Coordinates of C-alpha atoms in Angstrom, one line a residue:
M1 CA -26.9 1.0 98.2
P2 CA -25.1 -1.1 100.8
R3 CA -22.3 -3.2 99.5
R4 CA -23.0 -7.0 99.5
E5 CA -20.9 -8.8 102.0
R6 CA -18.5 -11.3 100.4
N7 CA -18.9 -14.9 101.5
K8 CA -15.8 -15.7 103.6
F9 CA -16.0 -19.4 103.0
V10 CA -16.8 -20.2 99.3
K11 CA -17.7 -18.4 96.1
R12 CA -20.0 -19.4 93.2
G13 CA -18.3 -21.6 90.6
Q14 CA -15.5 -22.6 93.0
I15 CA -14.6 -26.3 93.0
I16 CA -13.7 -27.8 96.3
E17 CA -13.1 -31.1 98.1
L18 CA -15.5 -31.7 100.9
L19 CA -16.1 -34.4 103.5
I20 CA -19.8 -35.3 103.9
E21 CA -20.8 -35.5 107.5
D22 CA -24.6 -35.8 107.6
Y23 CA -27.7 -36.5 105.5
A24 CA -30.7 -34.3 104.8
F25 CA -34.0 -35.1 103.0
G26 CA -33.8 -35.6 99.2
G27 CA -30.3 -37.1 99.2
K28 CA -28.5 -33.9 100.2
G29 CA -25.3 -34.7 101.9
I30 CA -24.1 -32.1 104.4
G31 CA -20.5 -31.0 104.5
R32 CA -18.9 -28.3 106.6
I33 CA -16.1 -25.8 106.0
R34 CA -14.3 -24.7 109.1
N35 CA -11.8 -21.8 109.1
E36 CA -10.9 -18.8 111.2
H37 CA -14.3 -17.2 110.3
G38 CA -16.2 -20.1 111.9
E39 CA -18.3 -23.0 110.4
F40 CA -20.2 -23.0 107.1
V41 CA -22.6 -25.6 105.7
V42 CA -22.5 -26.9 102.1
F43 CA -25.3 -29.2 100.8
V44 CA -24.3 -31.6 98.0
P45 CA -27.1 -33.8 96.4
N46 CA -26.6 -37.6 96.0
T47 CA -23.8 -37.9 98.5
L48 CA -23.5 -39.9 101.7
P49 CA -22.0 -39.3 105.2
G50 CA -18.3 -40.5 105.1
Q51 CA -17.7 -39.7 101.4
L52 CA -15.0 -37.3 100.3
V53 CA -16.3 -35.5 97.2
K54 CA -15.4 -33.0 94.6
T55 CA -18.1 -30.4 94.2
Q56 CA -18.7 -27.2 92.4
I57 CA -20.5 -24.4 94.3
K58 CA -23.7 -23.5 92.4
K59 CA -25.5 -21.3 95.0
S60 CA -24.1 -19.4 97.9
S61 CA -25.6 -17.3 100.7
K62 CA -24.5 -16.1 104.1
K63 CA -25.9 -19.2 105.9
Y64 CA -25.2 -22.0 103.5
A65 CA -24.1 -23.0 100.0
E66 CA -25.3 -25.7 97.5
G67 CA -22.9 -27.7 95.4
K68 CA -23.1 -30.0 92.4
L69 CA -21.4 -33.4 92.7
F70 CA -18.5 -33.9 90.2
E71 CA -16.8 -37.0 91.7
V72 CA -16.7 -39.2 94.8
L73 CA -13.0 -39.2 95.7
K74 CA -13.3 -41.6 98.6
A75 CA -16.2 -43.9 99.5
S76 CA -18.0 -44.0 102.8
E77 CA -17.1 -46.8 105.2
D78 CA -20.8 -47.9 104.9
E79 CA -20.4 -48.6 101.1
I80 CA -19.8 -52.1 99.7
D81 CA -18.7 -53.3 96.3
M82 CA -21.3 -54.1 93.7
P83 CA -21.0 -55.9 90.3
Y84 CA -22.7 -53.1 88.4
Q85 CA -21.4 -50.1 86.4
S86 CA -21.9 -46.9 88.4
I87 CA -24.3 -44.4 86.8
P88 CA -25.6 -41.0 88.0
G89 CA -29.1 -42.4 88.3
A90 CA -28.1 -44.8 91.1
P91 CA -25.9 -42.8 93.5
Y92 CA -26.5 -45.1 96.5
I93 CA -26.2 -48.5 94.8
N94 CA -23.1 -49.3 96.9
L95 CA -24.9 -48.5 100.2
P96 CA -26.7 -51.5 101.8
I97 CA -30.4 -51.3 101.2
E98 CA -31.2 -51.3 104.9
K99 CA -29.0 -48.2 105.4
Q100 CA -30.8 -46.5 102.5
H101 CA -34.1 -47.2 104.2
D102 CA -32.9 -45.8 107.5
Y103 CA -31.8 -42.5 105.8
K104 CA -35.1 -42.2 103.9
K105 CA -37.3 -42.8 106.9
Q106 CA -35.4 -40.6 109.2
S107 CA -35.2 -37.6 106.8
T108 CA -38.8 -37.9 105.6
L109 CA -40.4 -38.0 109.0
E110 CA -38.2 -35.1 110.1
L111 CA -39.7 -33.1 107.1
F112 CA -43.3 -33.7 108.3
K113 CA -42.3 -32.6 111.8
R114 CA -40.5 -29.4 110.6
I115 CA -42.6 -28.3 107.6
G116 CA -46.0 -30.1 108.2
K117 CA -45.9 -29.2 112.0
V118 CA -46.8 -32.8 112.9
A119 CA -44.9 -33.1 116.2
D120 CA -46.0 -36.7 116.8
I121 CA -45.3 -38.0 113.3
E122 CA -43.4 -41.0 114.7
D123 CA -46.7 -42.1 116.3
K124 CA -48.5 -41.8 113.0
F125 CA -45.9 -43.9 111.1
D126 CA -47.5 -47.1 109.7
E127 CA -45.1 -49.0 107.4
F128 CA -42.0 -48.7 105.3
V129 CA -42.9 -50.6 102.2
T130 CA -39.8 -52.1 100.5
S131 CA -39.4 -52.8 96.8
P132 CA -39.9 -56.5 95.9
N133 CA -36.9 -56.1 93.5
T134 CA -33.9 -54.2 94.9
F135 CA -32.1 -54.5 91.5
H136 CA -33.4 -54.5 87.9
Y137 CA -36.7 -53.0 88.9
R138 CA -37.2 -50.3 86.3
N139 CA -39.5 -50.8 83.3
K140 CA -38.2 -47.8 81.3
M141 CA -34.8 -46.3 80.6
E142 CA -33.6 -43.4 78.3
Y143 CA -30.1 -43.7 77.0
G144 CA -28.5 -40.6 75.3
F145 CA -26.0 -40.4 72.4
S146 CA -23.2 -37.9 72.7
A147 CA -20.3 -36.8 70.5
I148 CA -18.3 -35.8 73.6
G149 CA -17.2 -38.6 76.0
Y150 CA -15.1 -38.8 79.1
D151 CA -11.7 -40.4 79.8
H152 CA -11.8 -41.6 83.4
D153 CA -8.1 -42.3 83.5
L154 CA -7.1 -38.8 82.2
K155 CA -10.1 -37.2 83.8
T156 CA -10.9 -35.1 80.8
D157 CA -13.5 -34.7 78.0
V158 CA -12.7 -36.4 74.7
D159 CA -14.2 -36.5 71.2
E160 CA -15.9 -39.9 71.3
F161 CA -19.2 -41.5 70.1
T162 CA -21.0 -42.4 73.3
L163 CA -24.3 -44.1 74.2
G164 CA -25.3 -44.2 77.9
F165 CA -25.9 -41.4 80.4
K166 CA -24.7 -37.9 81.0
K167 CA -21.4 -37.7 82.9
R168 CA -22.2 -36.8 86.5
G169 CA -22.4 -33.0 86.9
T170 CA -22.3 -32.2 83.2
W171 CA -24.9 -31.5 80.4
W172 CA -22.5 -31.7 77.5
C173 CA -20.6 -34.9 78.2
G174 CA -21.8 -38.5 77.7
D175 CA -20.5 -41.6 79.4
N176 CA -20.8 -45.0 77.8
L177 CA -22.8 -47.7 79.5
N178 CA -20.8 -50.9 78.8
N179 CA -22.4 -53.2 81.4
D180 CA -25.5 -53.8 83.5
S181 CA -26.3 -50.8 85.7
G182 CA -28.3 -52.9 88.1
L183 CA -31.5 -50.8 87.5
F184 CA -32.9 -52.0 84.2
D185 CA -32.9 -55.2 82.1
A186 CA -29.5 -57.0 82.5
E187 CA -29.6 -58.7 79.1
F188 CA -30.3 -55.5 77.2
E189 CA -27.8 -53.3 79.0
N190 CA -25.0 -55.8 78.6
Q191 CA -25.6 -55.6 74.8
L192 CA -26.0 -51.8 74.6
K193 CA -22.3 -51.6 73.6
D194 CA -23.2 -53.7 70.5
I195 CA -26.0 -51.3 69.6
R196 CA -23.5 -48.5 70.0
A197 CA -21.0 -50.3 67.6
Y198 CA -23.8 -50.7 65.1
C199 CA -24.6 -47.0 65.1
I200 CA -20.9 -46.0 64.9
A201 CA -20.6 -48.3 61.8
T202 CA -23.2 -46.2 60.0
G203 CA -20.8 -43.2 59.9
L204 CA -23.6 -40.9 61.2
D205 CA -22.9 -38.5 64.0
P206 CA -24.2 -38.6 67.6
W207 CA -25.7 -35.5 69.1
H208 CA -23.2 -32.7 69.9
A209 CA -24.8 -30.8 72.7
P210 CA -22.7 -27.6 72.6
K211 CA -23.0 -27.4 68.8
R212 CA -26.7 -28.6 68.8
E213 CA -26.2 -30.8 65.8
G214 CA -25.9 -34.5 65.0
F215 CA -28.1 -37.4 64.0
F216 CA -28.5 -39.9 66.9
R217 CA -30.1 -38.4 70.0
Y218 CA -31.7 -41.0 72.3
F219 CA -32.6 -44.7 72.6
V220 CA -35.6 -45.3 74.8
V221 CA -36.6 -48.7 76.0
R222 CA -39.8 -49.9 77.8
K223 CA -40.1 -53.3 79.3
S224 CA -43.2 -55.4 80.3
Y225 CA -42.6 -57.5 83.4
K226 CA -45.8 -59.5 82.5
T227 CA -44.5 -60.6 79.0
N228 CA -40.7 -59.8 79.4
R229 CA -40.9 -58.0 76.0
L230 CA -39.1 -54.8 75.0
L231 CA -40.5 -51.8 73.1
F232 CA -37.8 -49.5 71.5
N233 CA -37.9 -45.9 70.4
L234 CA -34.9 -44.5 68.4
V235 CA -34.9 -40.7 68.5
T236 CA -32.9 -38.9 65.8
T237 CA -32.9 -35.6 63.9
S238 CA -34.2 -35.6 60.3
Y239 CA -30.8 -34.6 59.1
D240 CA -29.2 -37.5 57.2
L241 CA -32.3 -39.7 57.8
P242 CA -32.2 -41.1 54.3
K243 CA -28.8 -42.5 55.0
F244 CA -30.1 -44.7 57.9
D245 CA -32.0 -47.9 57.2
L246 CA -34.6 -48.1 60.0
D247 CA -35.9 -51.5 58.8
K248 CA -32.3 -52.9 58.9
F249 CA -31.9 -51.6 62.4
A250 CA -35.2 -53.3 63.5
N251 CA -33.9 -56.6 62.1
Y252 CA -30.6 -56.1 64.0
L253 CA -32.6 -55.7 67.3
V254 CA -34.5 -58.9 66.5
E255 CA -31.1 -60.6 66.0
L256 CA -30.0 -59.5 69.4
F257 CA -33.2 -60.1 71.4
G258 CA -35.4 -62.4 69.3
D259 CA -39.1 -62.5 70.2
R260 CA -38.5 -60.2 73.2
V261 CA -38.7 -57.3 70.7
A262 CA -42.3 -56.1 70.8
G263 CA -41.7 -53.2 68.4
L264 CA -39.5 -50.4 67.2
L265 CA -40.7 -46.8 67.0
H266 CA -38.8 -43.9 65.4
T267 CA -39.1 -40.3 66.6
I268 CA -37.8 -37.3 64.7
N269 CA -36.7 -34.5 67.1
D270 CA -35.1 -31.5 65.5
E271 CA -35.5 -29.3 68.5
V272 CA -32.3 -28.0 70.2
G273 CA -33.7 -28.5 73.7
D274 CA -32.7 -31.6 75.8
R275 CA -36.0 -33.3 75.4
T276 CA -36.5 -37.0 74.4
I277 CA -39.8 -36.5 72.4
A278 CA -40.2 -33.1 70.7
T279 CA -43.4 -31.2 70.9
T280 CA -43.2 -30.6 67.1
G281 CA -41.7 -33.9 66.0
S282 CA -43.2 -37.1 64.5
I283 CA -43.3 -40.6 65.8
S284 CA -43.8 -43.6 63.5
L285 CA -44.0 -47.4 63.9
I286 CA -41.1 -49.2 62.1
Y287 CA -41.6 -52.8 63.3
G288 CA -44.1 -54.8 65.4
D289 CA -46.5 -53.2 67.9
D290 CA -46.5 -49.7 69.3
K291 CA -47.6 -50.9 72.8
I292 CA -46.8 -53.4 75.5
V293 CA -49.1 -54.8 78.1
E294 CA -48.4 -54.7 81.9
E295 CA -50.3 -56.2 84.8
L296 CA -50.9 -54.6 88.1
L297 CA -53.0 -56.4 90.8
D298 CA -54.6 -58.7 88.2
L299 CA -55.6 -55.8 86.0
N300 CA -54.0 -55.3 82.5
F301 CA -52.7 -52.0 81.3
E302 CA -51.7 -51.2 77.7
I303 CA -48.7 -48.9 77.6
S304 CA -47.5 -46.8 74.7
M305 CA -44.1 -45.1 74.5
K306 CA -45.8 -41.8 75.7
S307 CA -47.9 -43.3 78.4
F308 CA -47.2 -42.4 82.0
F309 CA -46.8 -45.6 84.0
Q310 CA -45.2 -46.5 87.3
T311 CA -41.5 -47.1 86.7
N312 CA -41.2 -49.9 89.2
P313 CA -44.4 -51.9 88.5
K314 CA -43.8 -54.6 91.2
C315 CA -43.4 -52.0 93.9
A316 CA -46.3 -50.0 92.4
E317 CA -48.6 -53.0 93.2
K318 CA -47.5 -52.5 96.9
L319 CA -48.0 -48.8 96.7
Y320 CA -51.5 -49.1 95.2
S321 CA -52.4 -51.8 97.7
K322 CA -51.5 -49.4 100.5
V323 CA -53.6 -46.7 98.9
V324 CA -56.6 -49.0 98.6
D325 CA -56.1 -50.2 102.2
Y326 CA -56.4 -46.6 103.4
A327 CA -59.3 -45.8 101.1
L328 CA -61.3 -48.9 102.1
E329 CA -60.4 -48.7 105.8
N330 CA -63.9 -47.1 106.3
K331 CA -65.7 -49.0 103.5
E332 CA -69.0 -47.2 104.3
A333 CA -67.4 -44.0 103.0
I334 CA -66.7 -45.8 99.7
D335 CA -69.6 -48.1 99.0
N336 CA -72.6 -46.4 97.2
T337 CA -70.8 -43.1 97.0
V338 CA -68.8 -41.0 94.5
V339 CA -65.1 -41.1 95.0
L340 CA -62.9 -38.4 93.4
D341 CA -59.6 -39.6 92.0
L342 CA -57.7 -36.4 91.4
F343 CA -54.5 -36.2 89.3
C344 CA -55.5 -39.8 88.3
G345 CA -53.0 -40.3 85.4
T346 CA -54.0 -43.5 83.7
G347 CA -56.6 -44.3 86.3
T348 CA -54.9 -47.2 88.0
I349 CA -55.9 -46.5 91.6
G350 CA -59.5 -45.7 90.6
Q351 CA -59.9 -49.0 88.7
I352 CA -58.5 -51.0 91.6
I353 CA -60.9 -49.4 94.1
A354 CA -63.9 -49.8 91.7
N355 CA -63.0 -53.5 91.4
K356 CA -63.1 -53.9 95.2
A357 CA -66.0 -51.6 96.2
N358 CA -69.7 -52.0 96.0
N359 CA -71.8 -49.7 93.7
T360 CA -69.1 -47.0 93.8
K361 CA -68.7 -44.3 91.2
I362 CA -65.1 -43.3 90.6
V363 CA -64.5 -39.9 88.9
G364 CA -61.0 -39.6 87.7
V365 CA -59.5 -36.2 86.6
D366 CA -56.2 -35.4 85.0
I367 CA -55.0 -32.5 82.8
V368 CA -53.0 -34.9 80.5
A369 CA -55.4 -35.9 77.8
A370 CA -53.3 -38.8 76.6
A371 CA -53.3 -40.3 80.1
I372 CA -57.1 -40.0 80.3
K373 CA -57.4 -41.7 76.9
D374 CA -55.3 -44.6 78.2
A375 CA -57.4 -44.7 81.4
K376 CA -60.6 -45.1 79.4
E377 CA -59.1 -47.8 77.2
N378 CA -57.7 -49.7 80.2
A379 CA -61.0 -49.6 82.1
K380 CA -62.7 -51.0 79.0
R381 CA -60.0 -53.7 78.6
N382 CA -60.5 -54.7 82.3
N383 CA -64.3 -54.7 82.1
I384 CA -64.6 -52.3 85.0
E385 CA -67.8 -50.2 85.3
G386 CA -68.6 -47.2 87.4
L387 CA -65.7 -45.1 86.1
K388 CA -65.8 -41.7 84.6
F389 CA -62.7 -39.9 83.4
Y390 CA -62.2 -36.3 82.5
A391 CA -59.3 -34.6 80.8
A392 CA -59.3 -31.3 82.7
D393 CA -57.4 -29.0 85.1
V394 CA -58.3 -30.3 88.6
G395 CA -59.0 -26.8 89.9
K396 CA -61.4 -25.9 87.1
F397 CA -63.1 -29.3 87.3
L398 CA -63.9 -28.8 91.0
T399 CA -65.6 -25.5 90.1
E400 CA -67.4 -26.6 86.9
H401 CA -68.8 -30.0 88.1
P402 CA -71.0 -29.6 91.2
E403 CA -72.9 -32.7 90.3
Y404 CA -69.9 -34.7 91.4
T405 CA -68.5 -32.5 94.1
N406 CA -71.5 -32.4 96.4
K407 CA -71.4 -34.7 99.3
I408 CA -68.1 -36.3 98.5
R409 CA -66.9 -38.5 101.4
T410 CA -63.5 -39.7 100.0
I411 CA -60.9 -38.1 97.8
I412 CA -57.8 -39.9 96.4
L413 CA -55.1 -37.5 95.1
D414 CA -51.7 -38.2 93.5
P415 CA -50.3 -34.8 92.3
A416 CA -47.1 -34.2 90.4
R417 CA -43.9 -33.3 92.2
A418 CA -44.9 -29.6 92.6
G419 CA -47.8 -30.7 94.8
I420 CA -51.2 -29.1 94.7
A421 CA -51.7 -25.5 93.7
P422 CA -52.9 -23.5 96.7
K423 CA -56.2 -22.4 95.0
T424 CA -56.9 -26.0 94.0
L425 CA -56.2 -27.3 97.5
K426 CA -58.6 -24.7 98.9
K427 CA -61.3 -25.8 96.5
M428 CA -60.7 -29.4 97.5
I429 CA -60.9 -28.5 101.2
N430 CA -64.2 -26.8 100.6
L431 CA -65.7 -30.1 99.4
N432 CA -65.6 -31.1 103.1
A433 CA -64.7 -34.7 102.4
E434 CA -64.4 -36.9 105.4
R435 CA -61.2 -38.6 104.3
L436 CA -58.3 -37.9 101.9
V437 CA -55.8 -40.4 100.7
Y438 CA -52.8 -38.4 99.5
V439 CA -50.1 -40.1 97.5
S440 CA -46.9 -38.1 96.8
C441 CA -43.6 -38.6 95.0
N442 CA -42.3 -35.4 96.7
P443 CA -42.9 -35.5 100.5
A444 CA -41.5 -31.9 100.8
T445 CA -44.6 -30.5 98.9
Q446 CA -46.9 -32.9 100.7
A447 CA -45.6 -31.8 104.1
R448 CA -46.2 -28.2 103.0
D449 CA -49.8 -29.1 102.1
T450 CA -50.2 -31.0 105.3
E451 CA -49.9 -27.8 107.3
Q452 CA -52.8 -26.2 105.3
L453 CA -54.9 -29.3 105.6
R454 CA -54.4 -29.4 109.4
E455 CA -55.4 -25.7 109.6
A456 CA -58.6 -26.7 107.7
G457 CA -59.5 -29.3 110.3
Y458 CA -57.9 -32.5 108.9
T459 CA -55.7 -34.7 111.1
L460 CA -52.9 -36.9 109.7
K461 CA -54.0 -40.3 110.8
K462 CA -51.4 -42.6 109.1
I463 CA -48.3 -42.3 107.0
S464 CA -46.5 -45.0 105.0
L465 CA -43.3 -44.7 103.0
V466 CA -42.8 -46.7 99.8
D467 CA -39.4 -47.3 98.3
Q468 CA -40.2 -47.1 94.6
F469 CA -36.7 -46.2 93.6
P470 CA -33.9 -48.1 95.5
H471 CA -30.4 -46.6 95.2
T472 CA -31.8 -43.1 94.8
A473 CA -32.9 -40.4 97.2
H474 CA -36.5 -40.7 96.1
I475 CA -39.3 -41.9 98.3
E476 CA -43.1 -42.0 97.9
T477 CA -45.5 -41.4 100.7
V478 CA -49.1 -42.4 101.3
V479 CA -50.9 -40.3 103.9
L480 CA -54.4 -40.8 105.3
F481 CA -56.1 -37.6 106.5
E482 CA -59.4 -37.5 108.3
K483 CA -61.7 -34.6 109.1
I484 CA -62.0 -33.7 112.7
N485 CA -65.7 -33.6 113.7

């Protein structure tokens, strides 16, 4: 067996300092190591050209390596000071938003050119849709408790009760959030340190990830932009639960936030895995309501703690408006027909289209039963008829329901990050729909599917980018495909 050639530039596990020189899709900064053996590329997620970073090599091959960001040692000249506490979930918050847009547009279109084989993608580009709120746009945050903190002056782990986010590049170490991060609700985040002090005063332990023990695990908050109310979920283990007064904690939250408190839920999670809500745990209502109401494009949606709902609701309105514009561009293909809304989630897009079309039957399909339950309830709440929702695997549904899949002219699809399974995509192509409106939170898998759709006779007519998550590498895409006659 031939001996594997040793990498002459880096080895797995090695920690190096690296100057980031370029930007690739998905927020991967590109650094280069140059020595007597030549030049070698290292990709480091969540970094920017011009930054000097400390990174640990996680994967290495002959052609390139991938690192994990530990620390930004020197900022890029493009970065500016911001009045917010830096967190791993907002790696680009110091980069002017216009520059963020430039990076996202350039790298995403290049992806469709390289993977989707759309050579003239620039000619198909329609619009870069910006978020109405650049800061404080999120409607949900998950804060974690940890028994291990980080001393930024000594640059070492310390035994400390923390409530905030994971220290960048670690799974075992927490980092306190003491001030507004610029992403969520400013009033709440500025008082998170008070909630931490309350929990410390109980004498109960936070979660110790390496030991897999402790009481406090997560504090999850959902916000309604329609009502400005907050729904809380405290996640703990069952160990020492009798020592913690949940009603007293609920009253404390009301003291802090008054009538903004919609409700407090308590979740028991005794699993050792790093998951907010356990598959075997219980969730109970301690105070107030277990849901909040949000509004999108004049429609009301009831959201529970487990519901999937767009994280940036104000930008989601613009995303859905773009989807509806593409779907209704040829209204003849919508009116008096059946429209398939695949991977429909809580059915938001289907409801909006049904509200604007004439005599159109919307058939929504999603494998998540809880999402379909919410979709049915929301359609009833909004008094929208012509909707039928199914909790089913999309691939199986297309096989088992020929009464809907014959003579379909328009399909809306919004799959998960993994994209569409090849067999499911083939079944969808076989429906021979005239038009597809494909929404994606992962343009890499969408570009992959684009190549197969083009081979099947579809042409990419338009593409828009939607900046749902400012200060991150994420971008959503809306693509209109039409069948070539």
